[in-house]
mmCIF file of C-alpha atoms in Angstrom:
data_model
loop_
_atom_site.group_PDB
_atom_site.id
_atom_site.type_symbol
_atom_site.label_atom_id
_atom_site.label_comp_id
_atom_site.label_asym_id
_atom_site.label_seq_id
_atom_site.Cartn_x
_atom_site.Cartn_y
_atom_site.Cartn_z
ATOM 1 C CA MET A 1 160.769 111.627 -22.090
ATOM 2 C CA ALA A 2 158.382 114.556 -21.723
ATOM 3 C CA LEU A 3 158.971 117.669 -19.452
ATOM 4 C CA SER A 4 155.566 119.263 -19.361
ATOM 5 C CA THR A 5 154.781 122.963 -19.338
ATOM 6 C CA THR A 6 151.681 124.943 -19.789
ATOM 7 C CA PRO A 7 149.432 125.904 -21.531
ATOM 8 C CA SER A 8 150.238 124.328 -25.081
ATOM 9 C CA GLN A 9 153.132 122.270 -26.160
ATOM 10 C CA MET A 10 155.460 121.280 -28.950
ATOM 11 C CA SER A 11 157.621 118.160 -29.075
ATOM 12 C CA VAL A 12 161.265 118.650 -30.030
ATOM 13 C CA ALA A 13 163.650 115.666 -30.559
ATOM 14 C CA LEU A 14 167.176 116.240 -29.350
ATOM 15 C CA PRO A 15 169.760 113.546 -30.403
ATOM 16 C CA THR A 16 172.054 112.631 -27.720
ATOM 17 C CA ARG A 17 175.036 110.337 -27.109
ATOM 18 C CA ILE A 18 175.558 108.521 -23.970
ATOM 19 C CA ASP A 19 179.358 108.260 -23.341
ATOM 20 C CA GLY A 20 179.462 105.212 -21.102
ATOM 21 C CA SER A 21 179.922 107.425 -18.001
ATOM 22 C CA SER A 22 178.886 106.108 -14.648
ATOM 23 C CA ARG A 23 176.656 109.061 -14.034
ATOM 24 C CA SER A 24 172.856 108.292 -14.297
ATOM 25 C CA MET A 25 171.832 111.856 -15.010
ATOM 26 C CA ILE A 26 172.282 114.270 -17.742
ATOM 27 C CA LYS A 27 171.643 117.987 -16.941
ATOM 28 C CA VAL A 28 170.045 120.103 -19.521
ATOM 29 C CA GLN A 29 170.916 123.626 -19.605
ATOM 30 C CA SER A 30 168.188 126.234 -19.510
ATOM 31 C CA ILE A 31 166.611 126.749 -22.921
ATOM 32 C CA SER A 32 165.116 129.960 -24.031
ATOM 33 C CA PHE A 33 162.440 129.785 -26.781
ATOM 34 C CA THR A 34 160.349 132.712 -27.963
ATOM 35 C CA ASP A 35 161.208 134.655 -24.959
ATOM 36 C CA LYS A 36 160.002 131.789 -22.769
ATOM 37 C CA SER A 37 162.420 129.792 -20.741
ATOM 38 C CA TRP A 38 162.629 126.670 -18.659
ATOM 39 C CA GLY A 39 165.227 124.644 -17.067
ATOM 40 C CA PRO A 40 167.404 123.037 -15.841
ATOM 41 C CA PRO A 41 165.420 119.654 -15.545
ATOM 42 C CA LEU A 42 167.305 116.333 -14.991
ATOM 43 C CA LEU A 43 166.799 113.603 -17.383
ATOM 44 C CA ARG A 44 167.187 110.097 -15.955
ATOM 45 C CA LEU A 45 168.704 107.366 -18.151
ATOM 46 C CA ASP A 46 167.971 103.705 -17.635
ATOM 47 C CA SER A 47 171.090 102.327 -15.936
ATOM 48 C CA LYS A 48 171.368 99.580 -18.566
ATOM 49 C CA SER A 49 171.692 102.261 -21.247
ATOM 50 C CA ARG A 50 174.720 103.890 -19.619
ATOM 51 C CA SER A 51 177.126 101.044 -20.103
ATOM 52 C CA LEU A 52 176.519 100.475 -23.736
ATOM 53 C CA GLY A 53 179.803 99.683 -25.469
ATOM 54 C CA VAL A 54 178.548 99.941 -29.136
ATOM 55 C CA LYS A 55 177.451 102.821 -31.321
ATOM 56 C CA LYS A 56 174.439 104.504 -29.410
ATOM 57 C CA ARG A 57 171.375 106.260 -30.445
ATOM 58 C CA SER A 58 169.060 107.963 -27.866
ATOM 59 C CA THR A 59 166.474 110.680 -28.335
ATOM 60 C CA ILE A 60 165.118 112.953 -25.571
ATOM 61 C CA CYS A 61 161.744 114.309 -26.498
ATOM 62 C CA MET A 62 160.929 117.477 -24.638
ATOM 63 C CA SER A 63 157.893 119.591 -24.372
ATOM 64 C CA LEU A 64 158.533 123.351 -24.918
ATOM 65 C CA GLN A 65 155.797 126.057 -24.355
ATOM 66 C CA GLN A 66 154.810 127.260 -27.707
ATOM 67 C CA ALA A 67 151.732 128.684 -29.468
ATOM 68 C CA SER A 68 151.389 125.577 -31.851
ATOM 69 C CA LYS A 69 152.315 121.975 -31.767
ATOM 70 C CA SER A 70 155.281 120.575 -33.732
ATOM 71 C CA LYS A 71 156.163 117.153 -34.633
ATOM 72 C CA VAL A 72 159.508 115.311 -34.630
ATOM 73 C CA LEU A 73 161.409 115.256 -37.975
ATOM 74 C CA VAL A 74 162.337 111.706 -39.243
ATOM 75 C CA THR A 75 164.862 110.386 -41.393
ATOM 76 C CA PRO A 76 165.639 108.827 -43.926
ATOM 77 C CA LEU A 77 162.553 109.756 -45.818
ATOM 78 C CA GLU A 78 163.551 106.881 -48.339
ATOM 79 C CA LEU A 79 161.604 104.645 -45.957
ATOM 80 C CA GLU A 80 158.414 106.096 -47.386
ATOM 81 C CA ASP A 81 159.232 105.054 -50.982
ATOM 82 C CA PRO A 82 158.798 101.282 -51.301
ATOM 83 C CA LYS A 83 155.595 100.358 -52.969
ATOM 84 C CA GLU A 84 155.900 96.767 -51.676
ATOM 85 C CA THR A 85 155.664 95.762 -47.974
ATOM 86 C CA PRO A 86 159.004 94.587 -46.778
ATOM 87 C CA LEU A 87 158.571 90.870 -46.061
ATOM 88 C CA ASN A 88 161.040 88.134 -44.712
ATOM 89 C CA LEU A 89 164.146 89.933 -45.592
ATOM 90 C CA PHE A 90 165.921 87.597 -43.196
ATOM 91 C CA ARG A 91 164.777 83.854 -42.475
ATOM 92 C CA PRO A 92 165.444 81.551 -39.684
ATOM 93 C CA LYS A 93 168.240 79.727 -41.534
ATOM 94 C CA GLU A 94 169.939 83.070 -42.099
ATOM 95 C CA PRO A 95 168.774 85.517 -39.327
ATOM 96 C CA TYR A 96 170.140 89.146 -38.863
ATOM 97 C CA THR A 97 172.360 89.712 -35.888
ATOM 98 C CA ALA A 98 171.139 93.006 -34.369
ATOM 99 C CA THR A 99 172.219 94.517 -31.037
ATOM 100 C CA ILE A 100 170.405 95.411 -27.810
ATOM 101 C CA VAL A 101 170.288 99.107 -27.215
ATOM 102 C CA SER A 102 168.294 99.218 -23.979
ATOM 103 C CA VAL A 103 165.889 97.151 -21.918
ATOM 104 C CA GLU A 104 163.605 99.208 -19.609
ATOM 105 C CA ARG A 105 160.751 97.979 -17.290
ATOM 106 C CA ILE A 106 157.582 99.792 -18.190
ATOM 107 C CA VAL A 107 155.164 98.613 -15.617
ATOM 108 C CA GLY A 108 154.654 99.617 -11.887
ATOM 109 C CA PRO A 109 155.429 97.547 -8.823
ATOM 110 C CA GLN A 110 151.949 96.487 -8.315
ATOM 111 C CA ALA A 111 151.611 95.056 -11.909
ATOM 112 C CA PRO A 112 151.245 91.235 -12.098
ATOM 113 C CA GLY A 113 154.317 90.067 -13.932
ATOM 114 C CA GLU A 114 156.861 92.180 -15.637
ATOM 115 C CA THR A 115 156.873 93.884 -19.179
ATOM 116 C CA CYS A 116 159.844 95.444 -20.798
ATOM 117 C CA HIS A 117 160.392 97.918 -23.669
ATOM 118 C CA ILE A 118 163.388 96.703 -25.626
ATOM 119 C CA VAL A 119 165.263 98.858 -28.181
ATOM 120 C CA ILE A 120 167.215 96.866 -30.955
ATOM 121 C CA ASP A 121 169.648 98.403 -33.257
ATOM 122 C CA HIS A 122 169.321 96.828 -36.797
ATOM 123 C CA ASP A 123 171.333 99.621 -38.277
ATOM 124 C CA GLY A 124 168.770 100.157 -41.095
ATOM 125 C CA ASN A 125 169.061 96.626 -42.499
ATOM 126 C CA VAL A 126 165.974 95.151 -41.370
ATOM 127 C CA PRO A 127 163.343 97.841 -42.389
ATOM 128 C CA TYR A 128 159.674 97.322 -41.519
ATOM 129 C CA TRP A 129 156.332 98.950 -41.623
ATOM 130 C CA GLU A 130 154.008 99.782 -38.663
ATOM 131 C CA GLY A 131 151.862 96.649 -37.716
ATOM 132 C CA GLN A 132 154.601 94.195 -38.641
ATOM 133 C CA SER A 133 156.489 91.652 -36.413
ATOM 134 C CA TYR A 134 160.017 90.539 -35.912
ATOM 135 C CA GLY A 135 160.994 87.030 -35.223
ATOM 136 C CA VAL A 136 163.608 86.387 -32.485
ATOM 137 C CA ILE A 137 165.756 83.424 -32.034
ATOM 138 C CA PRO A 138 166.944 82.958 -28.501
ATOM 139 C CA PRO A 139 170.418 81.477 -27.938
ATOM 140 C CA GLY A 140 170.849 77.849 -27.053
ATOM 141 C CA GLU A 141 169.676 74.463 -28.383
ATOM 142 C CA ASN A 142 166.104 73.459 -28.923
ATOM 143 C CA PRO A 143 165.337 70.965 -26.315
ATOM 144 C CA LYS A 144 163.092 69.059 -28.616
ATOM 145 C CA LYS A 145 165.618 69.039 -31.386
ATOM 146 C CA PRO A 146 169.162 68.643 -29.915
ATOM 147 C CA GLY A 147 171.682 70.463 -31.945
ATOM 148 C CA ALA A 148 169.154 72.710 -33.670
ATOM 149 C CA PRO A 149 168.587 76.396 -32.618
ATOM 150 C CA HIS A 150 165.475 77.392 -30.815
ATOM 151 C CA ASN A 151 162.325 78.008 -32.742
ATOM 152 C CA VAL A 152 161.297 81.633 -33.840
ATOM 153 C CA ARG A 153 159.210 83.679 -31.469
ATOM 154 C CA LEU A 154 157.199 86.486 -33.073
ATOM 155 C CA TYR A 155 156.872 89.853 -31.486
ATOM 156 C CA SER A 156 154.827 92.798 -32.762
ATOM 157 C CA ILE A 157 157.004 95.880 -33.309
ATOM 158 C CA ALA A 158 156.121 98.630 -30.948
ATOM 159 C CA SER A 159 157.700 101.588 -33.027
ATOM 160 C CA THR A 160 157.260 103.287 -36.326
ATOM 161 C CA ARG A 161 159.633 102.438 -39.259
ATOM 162 C CA TYR A 162 161.828 105.201 -38.081
ATOM 163 C CA GLY A 163 162.233 103.618 -34.572
ATOM 164 C CA ASP A 164 162.423 105.438 -31.095
ATOM 165 C CA SER A 165 165.376 107.515 -32.315
ATOM 166 C CA PHE A 166 163.656 108.534 -35.456
ATOM 167 C CA ASP A 167 166.547 107.553 -37.744
ATOM 168 C CA GLY A 168 165.418 104.297 -39.239
ATOM 169 C CA LYS A 169 167.887 102.147 -37.534
ATOM 170 C CA THR A 170 166.182 100.799 -34.476
ATOM 171 C CA ALA A 171 162.938 98.833 -33.745
ATOM 172 C CA SER A 172 161.232 98.568 -30.251
ATOM 173 C CA LEU A 173 159.587 95.470 -28.819
ATOM 174 C CA CYS A 174 157.108 95.224 -25.877
ATOM 175 C CA VAL A 175 157.693 91.882 -24.179
ATOM 176 C CA ARG A 176 156.240 90.547 -21.254
ATOM 177 C CA ARG A 177 158.464 88.090 -19.223
ATOM 178 C CA ALA A 178 156.810 84.610 -19.359
ATOM 179 C CA ILE A 179 156.935 82.812 -15.985
ATOM 180 C CA TYR A 180 155.171 79.761 -14.713
ATOM 181 C CA TYR A 181 153.855 78.573 -11.390
ATOM 182 C CA ASP A 182 153.526 75.283 -10.065
ATOM 183 C CA PRO A 183 149.858 74.436 -9.469
ATOM 184 C CA GLU A 184 150.510 72.586 -6.381
ATOM 185 C CA THR A 185 152.847 74.926 -4.484
ATOM 186 C CA GLY A 186 151.746 78.261 -6.078
ATOM 187 C CA LYS A 187 155.469 79.180 -6.459
ATOM 188 C CA GLU A 188 157.387 80.233 -9.449
ATOM 189 C CA ASP A 189 159.115 77.336 -11.394
ATOM 190 C CA PRO A 190 162.176 78.806 -12.902
ATOM 191 C CA SER A 191 162.757 75.618 -14.904
ATOM 192 C CA LYS A 192 159.651 76.437 -17.169
ATOM 193 C CA ALA A 193 160.396 80.082 -17.658
ATOM 194 C CA GLY A 194 159.678 81.438 -21.242
ATOM 195 C CA VAL A 195 162.962 81.042 -23.037
ATOM 196 C CA CYS A 196 162.673 83.966 -25.374
ATOM 197 C CA SER A 197 160.966 86.595 -23.244
ATOM 198 C CA ASN A 198 163.373 86.034 -20.355
ATOM 199 C CA PHE A 199 166.294 86.254 -22.680
ATOM 200 C CA LEU A 200 165.068 89.621 -24.025
ATOM 201 C CA CYS A 201 163.993 90.907 -20.706
ATOM 202 C CA ASN A 202 167.435 89.922 -19.150
ATOM 203 C CA ALA A 203 169.477 91.244 -21.998
ATOM 204 C CA LYS A 204 172.036 94.041 -21.428
ATOM 205 C CA PRO A 205 172.982 96.845 -23.858
ATOM 206 C CA GLY A 206 175.540 95.626 -26.492
ATOM 207 C CA ASP A 207 174.213 91.979 -26.233
ATOM 208 C CA LYS A 208 173.531 90.443 -29.832
ATOM 209 C CA VAL A 209 170.139 89.120 -30.810
ATOM 210 C CA LYS A 210 169.267 87.159 -33.967
ATOM 211 C CA ILE A 211 166.103 88.529 -35.714
ATOM 212 C CA THR A 212 164.034 87.293 -38.678
ATOM 213 C CA GLY A 213 161.464 89.145 -40.924
ATOM 214 C CA PRO A 214 159.726 91.589 -40.889
ATOM 215 C CA SER A 215 156.558 89.585 -41.267
ATOM 216 C CA GLY A 216 152.866 90.130 -41.409
ATOM 217 C CA LYS A 217 150.405 92.136 -43.539
ATOM 218 C CA VAL A 218 147.164 91.791 -41.581
ATOM 219 C CA MET A 219 147.753 94.657 -39.039
ATOM 220 C CA LEU A 220 149.351 96.964 -41.674
ATOM 221 C CA LEU A 221 148.011 100.561 -41.089
ATOM 222 C CA PRO A 222 145.981 101.681 -44.175
ATOM 223 C CA GLU A 223 147.120 105.164 -45.152
ATOM 224 C CA ASP A 224 145.215 105.874 -48.380
ATOM 225 C CA ASP A 225 142.598 107.745 -46.423
ATOM 226 C CA PRO A 226 144.109 110.170 -43.900
ATOM 227 C CA LYS A 227 140.579 111.005 -42.565
ATOM 228 C CA ALA A 228 139.768 107.325 -41.685
ATOM 229 C CA THR A 229 138.722 106.010 -38.435
ATOM 230 C CA HIS A 230 140.832 103.319 -36.618
ATOM 231 C CA ILE A 231 139.431 101.549 -33.762
ATOM 232 C CA MET A 232 142.228 99.713 -31.725
ATOM 233 C CA ILE A 233 141.454 96.931 -29.116
ATOM 234 C CA ALA A 234 144.381 95.489 -27.141
ATOM 235 C CA THR A 235 145.041 93.439 -24.033
ATOM 236 C CA GLY A 236 148.456 93.939 -22.391
ATOM 237 C CA THR A 237 151.350 93.788 -24.915
ATOM 238 C CA GLY A 238 148.917 93.623 -27.696
ATOM 239 C CA VAL A 239 149.120 97.479 -27.651
ATOM 240 C CA ALA A 240 152.485 97.186 -29.415
ATOM 241 C CA PRO A 241 151.473 97.816 -32.895
ATOM 242 C CA TYR A 242 149.183 100.661 -31.872
ATOM 243 C CA ARG A 243 152.018 102.463 -30.331
ATOM 244 C CA GLY A 244 153.635 102.470 -33.721
ATOM 245 C CA TYR A 245 150.375 103.614 -35.370
ATOM 246 C CA LEU A 246 149.936 106.477 -32.732
ATOM 247 C CA ARG A 247 153.514 107.726 -32.976
ATOM 248 C CA ARG A 248 153.294 107.924 -36.734
ATOM 249 C CA MET A 249 149.850 109.740 -36.591
ATOM 250 C CA PHE A 250 150.603 112.125 -33.666
ATOM 251 C CA MET A 251 154.407 112.286 -32.975
ATOM 252 C CA GLU A 252 156.269 112.307 -36.272
ATOM 253 C CA ASN A 253 156.417 114.707 -39.064
ATOM 254 C CA VAL A 254 155.779 112.259 -42.073
ATOM 255 C CA PRO A 255 155.504 114.407 -45.216
ATOM 256 C CA ASN A 256 153.259 112.122 -47.209
ATOM 257 C CA PHE A 257 150.980 111.005 -44.185
ATOM 258 C CA LYS A 258 149.027 113.801 -42.437
ATOM 259 C CA PHE A 259 146.597 112.092 -40.250
ATOM 260 C CA ASP A 260 143.276 113.913 -39.616
ATOM 261 C CA GLY A 261 140.951 111.154 -38.829
ATOM 262 C CA LEU A 262 139.936 109.421 -35.598
ATOM 263 C CA ALA A 263 142.120 106.844 -33.703
ATOM 264 C CA TRP A 264 140.285 105.250 -30.733
ATOM 265 C CA LEU A 265 142.285 103.080 -28.444
ATOM 266 C CA PHE A 266 140.744 100.462 -25.988
ATOM 267 C CA LEU A 267 143.423 98.952 -23.569
ATOM 268 C CA GLY A 268 142.683 96.158 -21.188
ATOM 269 C CA VAL A 269 145.001 95.421 -18.425
ATOM 270 C CA ALA A 270 144.953 94.215 -14.778
ATOM 271 C CA ASN A 271 145.496 97.598 -12.996
ATOM 272 C CA SER A 272 146.841 100.938 -13.230
ATOM 273 C CA ASP A 273 150.350 99.813 -12.669
ATOM 274 C CA SER A 274 150.001 97.520 -15.715
ATOM 275 C CA LEU A 275 149.226 100.241 -18.151
ATOM 276 C CA LEU A 276 151.768 100.291 -21.050
ATOM 277 C CA TYR A 277 152.792 103.716 -22.606
ATOM 278 C CA ASP A 278 150.126 105.416 -20.674
ATOM 279 C CA GLU A 279 151.734 108.899 -20.432
ATOM 280 C CA GLU A 280 152.511 108.739 -24.250
ATOM 281 C CA PHE A 281 148.783 107.999 -24.980
ATOM 282 C CA ALA A 282 147.490 110.594 -22.573
ATOM 283 C CA GLY A 283 149.626 113.069 -24.221
ATOM 284 C CA TYR A 284 148.105 112.517 -27.581
ATOM 285 C CA ARG A 285 144.585 112.719 -25.931
ATOM 286 C CA LYS A 286 145.613 116.099 -24.579
ATOM 287 C CA ASP A 287 147.128 117.439 -27.799
ATOM 288 C CA TYR A 288 144.709 115.885 -30.243
ATOM 289 C CA PRO A 289 141.364 115.747 -28.512
ATOM 290 C CA GLU A 290 139.410 115.685 -31.794
ATOM 291 C CA ASN A 291 141.550 112.950 -33.300
ATOM 292 C CA PHE A 292 142.367 110.526 -30.470
ATOM 293 C CA ARG A 293 140.185 108.739 -27.887
ATOM 294 C CA TYR A 294 141.656 106.454 -25.164
ATOM 295 C CA ASP A 295 139.622 104.234 -23.010
ATOM 296 C CA LYS A 296 140.975 101.887 -20.487
ATOM 297 C CA ALA A 297 139.552 98.698 -18.904
ATOM 298 C CA LEU A 298 141.314 97.743 -15.413
ATOM 299 C CA SER A 299 139.981 94.319 -14.423
ATOM 300 C CA ARG A 300 141.291 94.401 -10.883
ATOM 301 C CA GLU A 301 140.180 98.094 -10.142
ATOM 302 C CA GLU A 302 136.969 98.638 -12.061
ATOM 303 C CA LYS A 303 133.576 96.988 -12.195
ATOM 304 C CA ASN A 304 131.476 96.586 -15.316
ATOM 305 C CA LYS A 305 127.654 97.635 -15.258
ATOM 306 C CA LYS A 306 126.754 94.027 -13.970
ATOM 307 C CA GLY A 307 129.173 94.462 -11.054
ATOM 308 C CA GLY A 308 131.709 92.151 -12.459
ATOM 309 C CA LYS A 309 135.343 92.748 -13.481
ATOM 310 C CA MET A 310 135.882 95.257 -16.170
ATOM 311 C CA TYR A 311 137.380 93.643 -19.162
ATOM 312 C CA VAL A 312 137.976 95.260 -22.591
ATOM 313 C CA GLN A 313 134.719 93.754 -24.079
ATOM 314 C CA ASP A 314 132.770 95.474 -21.361
ATOM 315 C CA LYS A 315 134.265 98.809 -22.295
ATOM 316 C CA ILE A 316 133.483 98.161 -26.023
ATOM 317 C CA GLU A 317 129.884 97.369 -25.040
ATOM 318 C CA GLU A 318 129.679 100.793 -23.360
ATOM 319 C CA TYR A 319 130.265 102.565 -26.681
ATOM 320 C CA SER A 320 128.735 99.848 -28.856
ATOM 321 C CA ASP A 321 126.262 102.014 -30.547
ATOM 322 C CA GLU A 322 129.015 104.515 -31.515
ATOM 323 C CA ILE A 323 131.340 101.797 -32.659
ATOM 324 C CA PHE A 324 128.814 100.051 -34.919
ATOM 325 C CA LYS A 325 127.875 103.379 -36.652
ATOM 326 C CA LEU A 326 131.523 103.969 -37.112
ATOM 327 C CA LEU A 327 131.968 100.554 -38.650
ATOM 328 C CA ASP A 328 128.928 101.163 -40.932
ATOM 329 C CA ASN A 329 130.779 104.266 -42.135
ATOM 330 C CA GLY A 330 133.954 102.347 -43.032
ATOM 331 C CA ALA A 331 135.901 102.447 -39.866
ATOM 332 C CA HIS A 332 138.828 99.893 -39.507
ATOM 333 C CA ILE A 333 138.827 97.712 -36.317
ATOM 334 C CA TYR A 334 141.900 95.967 -35.018
ATOM 335 C CA PHE A 335 142.442 93.423 -32.324
ATOM 336 C CA CYS A 336 145.821 92.376 -30.779
ATOM 337 C CA GLY A 337 146.635 90.526 -27.667
ATOM 338 C CA LEU A 338 146.050 87.016 -26.084
ATOM 339 C CA LYS A 339 143.760 84.842 -28.371
ATOM 340 C CA GLY A 340 141.649 84.527 -25.105
ATOM 341 C CA MET A 341 140.344 87.952 -25.522
ATOM 342 C CA MET A 342 138.485 87.174 -28.745
ATOM 343 C CA PRO A 343 135.605 84.864 -27.573
ATOM 344 C CA GLY A 344 134.436 87.515 -25.106
ATOM 345 C CA ILE A 345 134.717 90.353 -27.528
ATOM 346 C CA GLN A 346 132.951 88.179 -30.384
ATOM 347 C CA ASP A 347 130.174 87.438 -27.929
ATOM 348 C CA THR A 348 129.773 91.170 -27.054
ATOM 349 C CA LEU A 349 129.695 92.173 -30.581
ATOM 350 C CA LYS A 350 127.196 89.565 -31.518
ATOM 351 C CA ARG A 351 124.816 90.396 -28.594
ATOM 352 C CA VAL A 352 124.898 94.051 -29.589
ATOM 353 C CA ALA A 353 124.238 93.254 -33.210
ATOM 354 C CA GLU A 354 121.380 91.135 -32.344
ATOM 355 C CA GLU A 355 119.955 93.970 -30.097
ATOM 356 C CA ARG A 356 120.169 96.266 -33.143
ATOM 357 C CA GLY A 357 118.385 93.765 -35.268
ATOM 358 C CA GLU A 358 121.371 92.672 -37.309
ATOM 359 C CA SER A 359 123.144 89.447 -38.073
ATOM 360 C CA TRP A 360 126.681 89.510 -36.568
ATOM 361 C CA GLU A 361 127.699 86.675 -39.044
ATOM 362 C CA GLN A 362 126.681 88.742 -41.993
ATOM 363 C CA LYS A 363 128.209 91.977 -40.711
ATOM 364 C CA LEU A 364 131.414 90.238 -39.787
ATOM 365 C CA THR A 365 131.595 88.762 -43.404
ATOM 366 C CA GLN A 366 131.024 92.231 -44.843
ATOM 367 C CA LEU A 367 133.711 93.854 -42.530
ATOM 368 C CA ARG A 368 136.192 91.120 -43.682
ATOM 369 C CA LYS A 369 135.265 91.644 -47.336
ATOM 370 C CA ASN A 370 135.807 95.365 -47.032
ATOM 371 C CA LYS A 371 139.180 94.808 -45.285
ATOM 372 C CA GLN A 372 137.833 96.648 -42.193
ATOM 373 C CA TRP A 373 138.599 93.691 -39.773
ATOM 374 C CA HIS A 374 142.254 93.095 -38.793
ATOM 375 C CA VAL A 375 143.021 90.409 -36.016
ATOM 376 C CA GLU A 376 146.474 89.258 -34.664
ATOM 377 C CA VAL A 377 146.231 87.318 -31.614
ATOM 378 C CA TYR A 378 148.637 84.783 -30.031
#
């Protein structure tokens, strides 16, 4: 949670404990820093976090007026050591039982549907890297296999390896509640609600959740070149892995990764209330204008140049010349979200390539060969 000041900022992580009290506010005393003071702001905690009956970890990120920016220290640094990507440490037959720390709705009232940010305590036993996924096994029986558990559902992890509390013991998921509507009545049909997404969005602090993984190597963030360009394209909850990337690049003090390249995020959602982690991303754009660009496509609020709805592929087309030049110079490009996003994006890129006198098929083959092309859609 950021409390803004002017003119320049520094992020400080203050670990806190939530004592189970019924009060929803923690009052922060006035803080004096280099002869400048501010206070006493009130920090609101999610009501579901207040009743947590297990060991809790919460971090409040504040903005203090300061001459230069500072990043959040992370621990344990041993998480930087492994040379091999952590993969499938826990499998469906023997999942890890983790604990829900908090569930927070992160979209506004006018957003179609509900999306939640869910923090899970794995106590450091299921380490992962940015861009990987956890599997979740919801409770209950598989209706297609009586007596057997539900199938695993994969969710991209929306935090860095250090988690939202920066201690390497939690992971965050960005989950949209799956609901279904009767095509005849137009009303919601609760009997067909998404089993796993609704389990997660309905979860309470202290609830147990069975997780598998981590899995996936396609979306891992290449860190061998700290000056590299990363073009990130997402629809909806597909922004999850990019939140992890960006926190690692701009929020955390990671000794062996000092990012000084360009990160460019394109996010497509329905409207302003549907934007996910918007304040966090806007903060990076303000603090690191040379290193971070952020473009949004709001399909129900904006029009493309042809007068139609503005989708993420239309926003890409606006910057197509620049994007192609960056790709020619070795930029990585990532796609994450609903698989329905890819045909429109591919058509746009193909059209732009042809207008430039290039063969998109040849270019795509070269991007894949150079490991610049990263796709994870569902």
